[in-house]
Each structure stands twice: as structure tokens, then as C-alpha cells.
mmCIF file of C-alpha atoms in Angstrom:
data_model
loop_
_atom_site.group_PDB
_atom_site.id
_atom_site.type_symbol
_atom_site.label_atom_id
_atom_site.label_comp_id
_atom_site.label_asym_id
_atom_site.label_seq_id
_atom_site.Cartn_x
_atom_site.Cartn_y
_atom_site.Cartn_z
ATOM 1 C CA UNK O 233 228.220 -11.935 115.988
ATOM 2 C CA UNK O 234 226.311 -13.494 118.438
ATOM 3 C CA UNK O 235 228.651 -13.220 120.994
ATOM 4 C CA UNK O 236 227.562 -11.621 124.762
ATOM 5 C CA UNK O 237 229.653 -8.882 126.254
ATOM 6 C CA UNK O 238 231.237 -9.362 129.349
ATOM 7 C CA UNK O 239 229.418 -7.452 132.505
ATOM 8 C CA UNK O 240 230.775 -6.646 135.843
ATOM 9 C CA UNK O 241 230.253 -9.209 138.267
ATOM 10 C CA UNK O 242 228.543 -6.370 140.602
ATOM 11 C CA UNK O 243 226.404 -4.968 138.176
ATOM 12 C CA UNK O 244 225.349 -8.729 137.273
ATOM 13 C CA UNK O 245 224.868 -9.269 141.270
ATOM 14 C CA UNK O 246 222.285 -6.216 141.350
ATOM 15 C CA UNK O 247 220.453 -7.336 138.470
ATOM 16 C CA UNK O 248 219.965 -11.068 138.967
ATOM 17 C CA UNK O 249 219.025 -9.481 142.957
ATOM 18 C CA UNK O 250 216.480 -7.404 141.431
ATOM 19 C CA UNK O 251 215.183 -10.113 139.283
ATOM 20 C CA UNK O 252 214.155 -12.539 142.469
ATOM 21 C CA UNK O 253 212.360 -10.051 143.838
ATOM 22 C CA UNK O 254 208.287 -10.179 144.144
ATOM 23 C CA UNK O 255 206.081 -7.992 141.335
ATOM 24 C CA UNK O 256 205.538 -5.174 144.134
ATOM 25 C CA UNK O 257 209.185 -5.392 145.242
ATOM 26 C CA UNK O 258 210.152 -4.912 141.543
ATOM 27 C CA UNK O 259 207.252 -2.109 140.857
ATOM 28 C CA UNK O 260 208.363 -0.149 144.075
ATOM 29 C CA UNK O 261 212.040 -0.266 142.910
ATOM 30 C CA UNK O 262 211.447 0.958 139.944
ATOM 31 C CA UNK O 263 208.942 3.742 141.229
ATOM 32 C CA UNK O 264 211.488 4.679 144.020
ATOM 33 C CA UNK O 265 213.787 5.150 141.396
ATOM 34 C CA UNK O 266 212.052 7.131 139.026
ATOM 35 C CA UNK O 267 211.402 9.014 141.774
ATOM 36 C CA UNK O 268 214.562 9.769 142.774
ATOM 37 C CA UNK O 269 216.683 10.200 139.371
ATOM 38 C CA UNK O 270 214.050 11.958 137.730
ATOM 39 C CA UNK O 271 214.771 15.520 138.396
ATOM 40 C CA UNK O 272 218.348 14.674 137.037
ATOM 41 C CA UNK O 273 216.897 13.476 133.514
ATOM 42 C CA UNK O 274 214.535 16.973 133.893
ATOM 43 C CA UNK O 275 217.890 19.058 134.143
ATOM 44 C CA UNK O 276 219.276 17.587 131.514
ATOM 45 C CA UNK O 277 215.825 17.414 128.784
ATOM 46 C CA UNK O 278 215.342 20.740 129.396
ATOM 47 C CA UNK O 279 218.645 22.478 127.739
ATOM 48 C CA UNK O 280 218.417 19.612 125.089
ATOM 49 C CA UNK O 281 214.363 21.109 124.893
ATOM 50 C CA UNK O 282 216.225 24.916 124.539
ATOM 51 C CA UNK O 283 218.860 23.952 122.000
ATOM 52 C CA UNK O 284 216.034 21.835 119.664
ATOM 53 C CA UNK O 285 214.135 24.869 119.872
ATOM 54 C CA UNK O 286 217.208 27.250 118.773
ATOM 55 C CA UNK O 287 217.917 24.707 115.997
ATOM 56 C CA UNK O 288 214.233 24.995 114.699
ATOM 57 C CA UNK O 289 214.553 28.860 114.675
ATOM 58 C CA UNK O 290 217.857 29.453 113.038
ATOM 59 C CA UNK O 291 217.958 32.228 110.911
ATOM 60 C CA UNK O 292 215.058 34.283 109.259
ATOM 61 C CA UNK O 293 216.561 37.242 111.755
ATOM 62 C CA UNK O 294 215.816 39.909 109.469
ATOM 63 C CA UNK O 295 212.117 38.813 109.386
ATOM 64 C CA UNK O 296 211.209 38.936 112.667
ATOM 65 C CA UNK O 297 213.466 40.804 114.777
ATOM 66 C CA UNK O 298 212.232 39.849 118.280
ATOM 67 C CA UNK O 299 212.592 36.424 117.719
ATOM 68 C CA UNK O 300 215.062 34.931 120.119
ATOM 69 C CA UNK O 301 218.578 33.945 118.942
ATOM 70 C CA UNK O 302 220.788 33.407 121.685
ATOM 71 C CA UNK O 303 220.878 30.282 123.468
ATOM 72 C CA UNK O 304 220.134 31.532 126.801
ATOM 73 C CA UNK O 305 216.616 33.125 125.703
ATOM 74 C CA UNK O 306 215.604 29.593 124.210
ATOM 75 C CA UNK O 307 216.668 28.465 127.499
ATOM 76 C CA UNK O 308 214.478 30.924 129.414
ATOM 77 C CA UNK O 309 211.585 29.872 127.214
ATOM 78 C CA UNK O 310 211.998 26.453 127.892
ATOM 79 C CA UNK O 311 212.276 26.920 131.654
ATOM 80 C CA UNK O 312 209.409 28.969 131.429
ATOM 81 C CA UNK O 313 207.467 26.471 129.294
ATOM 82 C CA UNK O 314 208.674 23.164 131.474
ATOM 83 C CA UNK O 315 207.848 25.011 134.799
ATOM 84 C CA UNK O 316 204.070 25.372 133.653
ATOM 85 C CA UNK O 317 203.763 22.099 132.367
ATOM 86 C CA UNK O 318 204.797 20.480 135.720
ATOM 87 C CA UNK O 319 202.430 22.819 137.726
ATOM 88 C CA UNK O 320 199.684 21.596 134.768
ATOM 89 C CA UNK O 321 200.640 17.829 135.354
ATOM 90 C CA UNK O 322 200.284 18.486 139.348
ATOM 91 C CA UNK O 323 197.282 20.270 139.413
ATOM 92 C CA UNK O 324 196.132 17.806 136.342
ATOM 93 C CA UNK O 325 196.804 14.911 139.128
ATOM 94 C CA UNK O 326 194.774 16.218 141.665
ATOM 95 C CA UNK O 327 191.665 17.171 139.714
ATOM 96 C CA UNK O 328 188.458 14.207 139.120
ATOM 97 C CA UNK O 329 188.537 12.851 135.777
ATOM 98 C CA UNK O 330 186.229 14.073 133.528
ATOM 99 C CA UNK O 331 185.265 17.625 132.414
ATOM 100 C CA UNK O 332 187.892 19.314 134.640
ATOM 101 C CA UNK O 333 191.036 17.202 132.919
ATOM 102 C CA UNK O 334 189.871 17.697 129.875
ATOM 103 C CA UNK O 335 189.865 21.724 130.270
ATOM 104 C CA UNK O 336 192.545 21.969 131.977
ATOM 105 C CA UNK O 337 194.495 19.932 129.194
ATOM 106 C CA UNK O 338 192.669 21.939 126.311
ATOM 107 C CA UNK O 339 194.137 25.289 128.313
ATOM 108 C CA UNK O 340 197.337 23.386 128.174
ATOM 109 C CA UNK O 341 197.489 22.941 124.884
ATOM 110 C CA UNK O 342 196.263 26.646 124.044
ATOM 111 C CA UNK O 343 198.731 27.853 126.237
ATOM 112 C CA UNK O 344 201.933 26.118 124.996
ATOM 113 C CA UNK O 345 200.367 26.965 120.937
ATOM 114 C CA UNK O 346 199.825 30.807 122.000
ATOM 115 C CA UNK O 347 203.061 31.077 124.496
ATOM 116 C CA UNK O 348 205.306 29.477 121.415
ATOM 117 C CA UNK O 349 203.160 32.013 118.904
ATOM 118 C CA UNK O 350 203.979 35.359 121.204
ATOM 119 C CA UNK O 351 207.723 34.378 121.902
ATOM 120 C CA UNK O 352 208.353 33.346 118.230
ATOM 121 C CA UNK O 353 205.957 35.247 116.425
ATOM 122 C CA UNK O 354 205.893 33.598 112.187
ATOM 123 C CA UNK O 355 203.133 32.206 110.334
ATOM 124 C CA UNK O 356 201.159 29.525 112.818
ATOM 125 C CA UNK O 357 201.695 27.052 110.332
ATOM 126 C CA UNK O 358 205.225 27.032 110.030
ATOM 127 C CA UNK O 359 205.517 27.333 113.897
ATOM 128 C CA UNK O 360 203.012 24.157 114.171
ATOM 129 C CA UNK O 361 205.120 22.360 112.084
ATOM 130 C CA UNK O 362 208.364 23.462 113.777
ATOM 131 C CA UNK O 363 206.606 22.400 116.647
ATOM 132 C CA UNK O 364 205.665 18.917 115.432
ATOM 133 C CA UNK O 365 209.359 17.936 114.991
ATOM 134 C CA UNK O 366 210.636 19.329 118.152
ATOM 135 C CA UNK O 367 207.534 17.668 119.697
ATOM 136 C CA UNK O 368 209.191 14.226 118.292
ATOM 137 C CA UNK O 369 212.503 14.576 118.655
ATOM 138 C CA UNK O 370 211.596 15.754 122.631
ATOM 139 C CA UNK O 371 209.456 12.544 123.038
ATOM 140 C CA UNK O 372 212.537 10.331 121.760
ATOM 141 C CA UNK O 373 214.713 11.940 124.133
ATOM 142 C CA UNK O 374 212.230 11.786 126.920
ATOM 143 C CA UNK O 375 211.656 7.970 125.941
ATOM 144 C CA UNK O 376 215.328 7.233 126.175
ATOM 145 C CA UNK O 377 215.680 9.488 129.401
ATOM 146 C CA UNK O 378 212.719 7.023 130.959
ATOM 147 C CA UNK O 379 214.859 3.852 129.454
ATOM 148 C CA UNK O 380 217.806 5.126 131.398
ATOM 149 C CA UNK O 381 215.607 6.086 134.575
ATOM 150 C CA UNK O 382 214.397 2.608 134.574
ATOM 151 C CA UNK O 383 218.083 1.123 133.965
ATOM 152 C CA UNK O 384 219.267 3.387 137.239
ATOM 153 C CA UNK O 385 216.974 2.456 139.379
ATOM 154 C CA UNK O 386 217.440 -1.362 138.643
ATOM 155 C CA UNK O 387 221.292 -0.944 138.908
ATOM 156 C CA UNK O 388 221.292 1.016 142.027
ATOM 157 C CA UNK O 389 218.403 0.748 143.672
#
């Protein structure tokens, strides 16, 4: 119980080098690496995205026919749904603060709510509160994905 566990004498090289560096040297590393390993989390959130969203739809078939069962149609949703949020965040970047964030994010939001309502169809409340879990579960997984980002880029950067 208290006990350390051994680490590689390279890995412990890298770290203790990435320690002596300066604040900006450390900030830069870490932004170069987020940077660079962060399409790689992306490609693997987004199936984990399609699968939380075929878990949260099981069954109920007979109810509404059109809603998607196979895993490859929660996969195009999710595609679809990640692709507009980057383009959202990008344009969101570019745009003064103020009154044309704010819309844009309210369209956002309207967007993913009416998107989720026309693909899944249901009562909105059930779908809001299907949403709210995947919504939680997602930002764990995106939390840990960042963790791991972070760990990369201090490892190999």
C-alpha cells in the first residue's frame, strides 16, 4: 500500500526533461501536443459518441419505425453531428464576443435539440433526457481523452 510502481527509465527521462522546462516551454508543449494527437482522440470519441447514442435508443422499434437501429446510421448521425459542431467551434472562434457568440451558440444548441428530434423522432422529453446522459457520459470520455492528450504530449513531445 503505499508503495510506487516502477517506471521506465526513458519515460522518467522525458518527464523530469519536461519538468525543467520554463512556463511557456511547458504551455507550448502541451499546446503542440494537443495539437497534434487531437484528431486521434476525435476518431476515436466519435464511434464511442455513435455507440452511446445506439445504447440510449435500444428498442421501442415498433414505435417509431424510422428510428435508426443499426450501428452504422448512429455512426452517420454522429459524423454528421461532430462535423457541424467543429465548423460551429471554428466559425465560433473567429466571430467578436458578444451578441454574435451568443447566437451563434443559441443556433447551436437549437440545431443539435431539433437535428437529434428529426433523426430520432419520440417525445422531446424523453429525448432531452436521453440526451442529458449521453451528454455526461460524452463529457467523461472527452475529459479522460484531454487527460490522455495532455499525458502524450508530455511523454513524447
Amino acid at each position: 500500500a503505499g508503495t510506487d510502481l516502477p517506471i521506465p527509465d526513458a519515460v522518467r527521462k522525458r518527464y523530469d526533461h519536461f519538468k525543467g522546462l520554463p512556463k511557456e516551454g511547458k504551455a507550448e508543449r502541451l499546446c503542440a501536443g494537443a495539437l497534434r494527437y487531437g484528431p486521434y482522440a476525435m476518431f476515436v470519441l466519435l464511434p464511442a459518441f455513435a455507440l452511446l447514442q445506439m445504447l440510449a435508443y435500444m428498442g421501442r422499434g415498433g414505435r417509431y419505425p424510422g428510428r435508426p437501429r443499426r450501428y452504422a446510421e448512429h455512426l452517420v448521425y454522429s459524423a454528421h453531428l461532430h462535423s457541424f459542431a467543429a465548423v460551429a467551434i471554428l466559425v465560433m472562434l473567429l466571430l467578436p464576443t458578444g451578441l454574435p457568440r451568443a447566437l451563434l451558440a443559441a443556433w447551436f444548441v437549437y440545431y443539435v435539440i431539433r437535428a437529434r428530434q428529426r433523426v430520432y423522432r419520440g417525445r422531446w422529453w424523453s429525448g432531452l433526457l436521453r440526451s442529458l446522459v449521453i451528454a455526461i457520459v460524452y463529457m467523461v470520455l472527452v475529459s479522460l481523452a484531454i487527460v490522455g492528450l495532455l499525458a502524450v504530449a508530455v511523454m513524447l513531445g
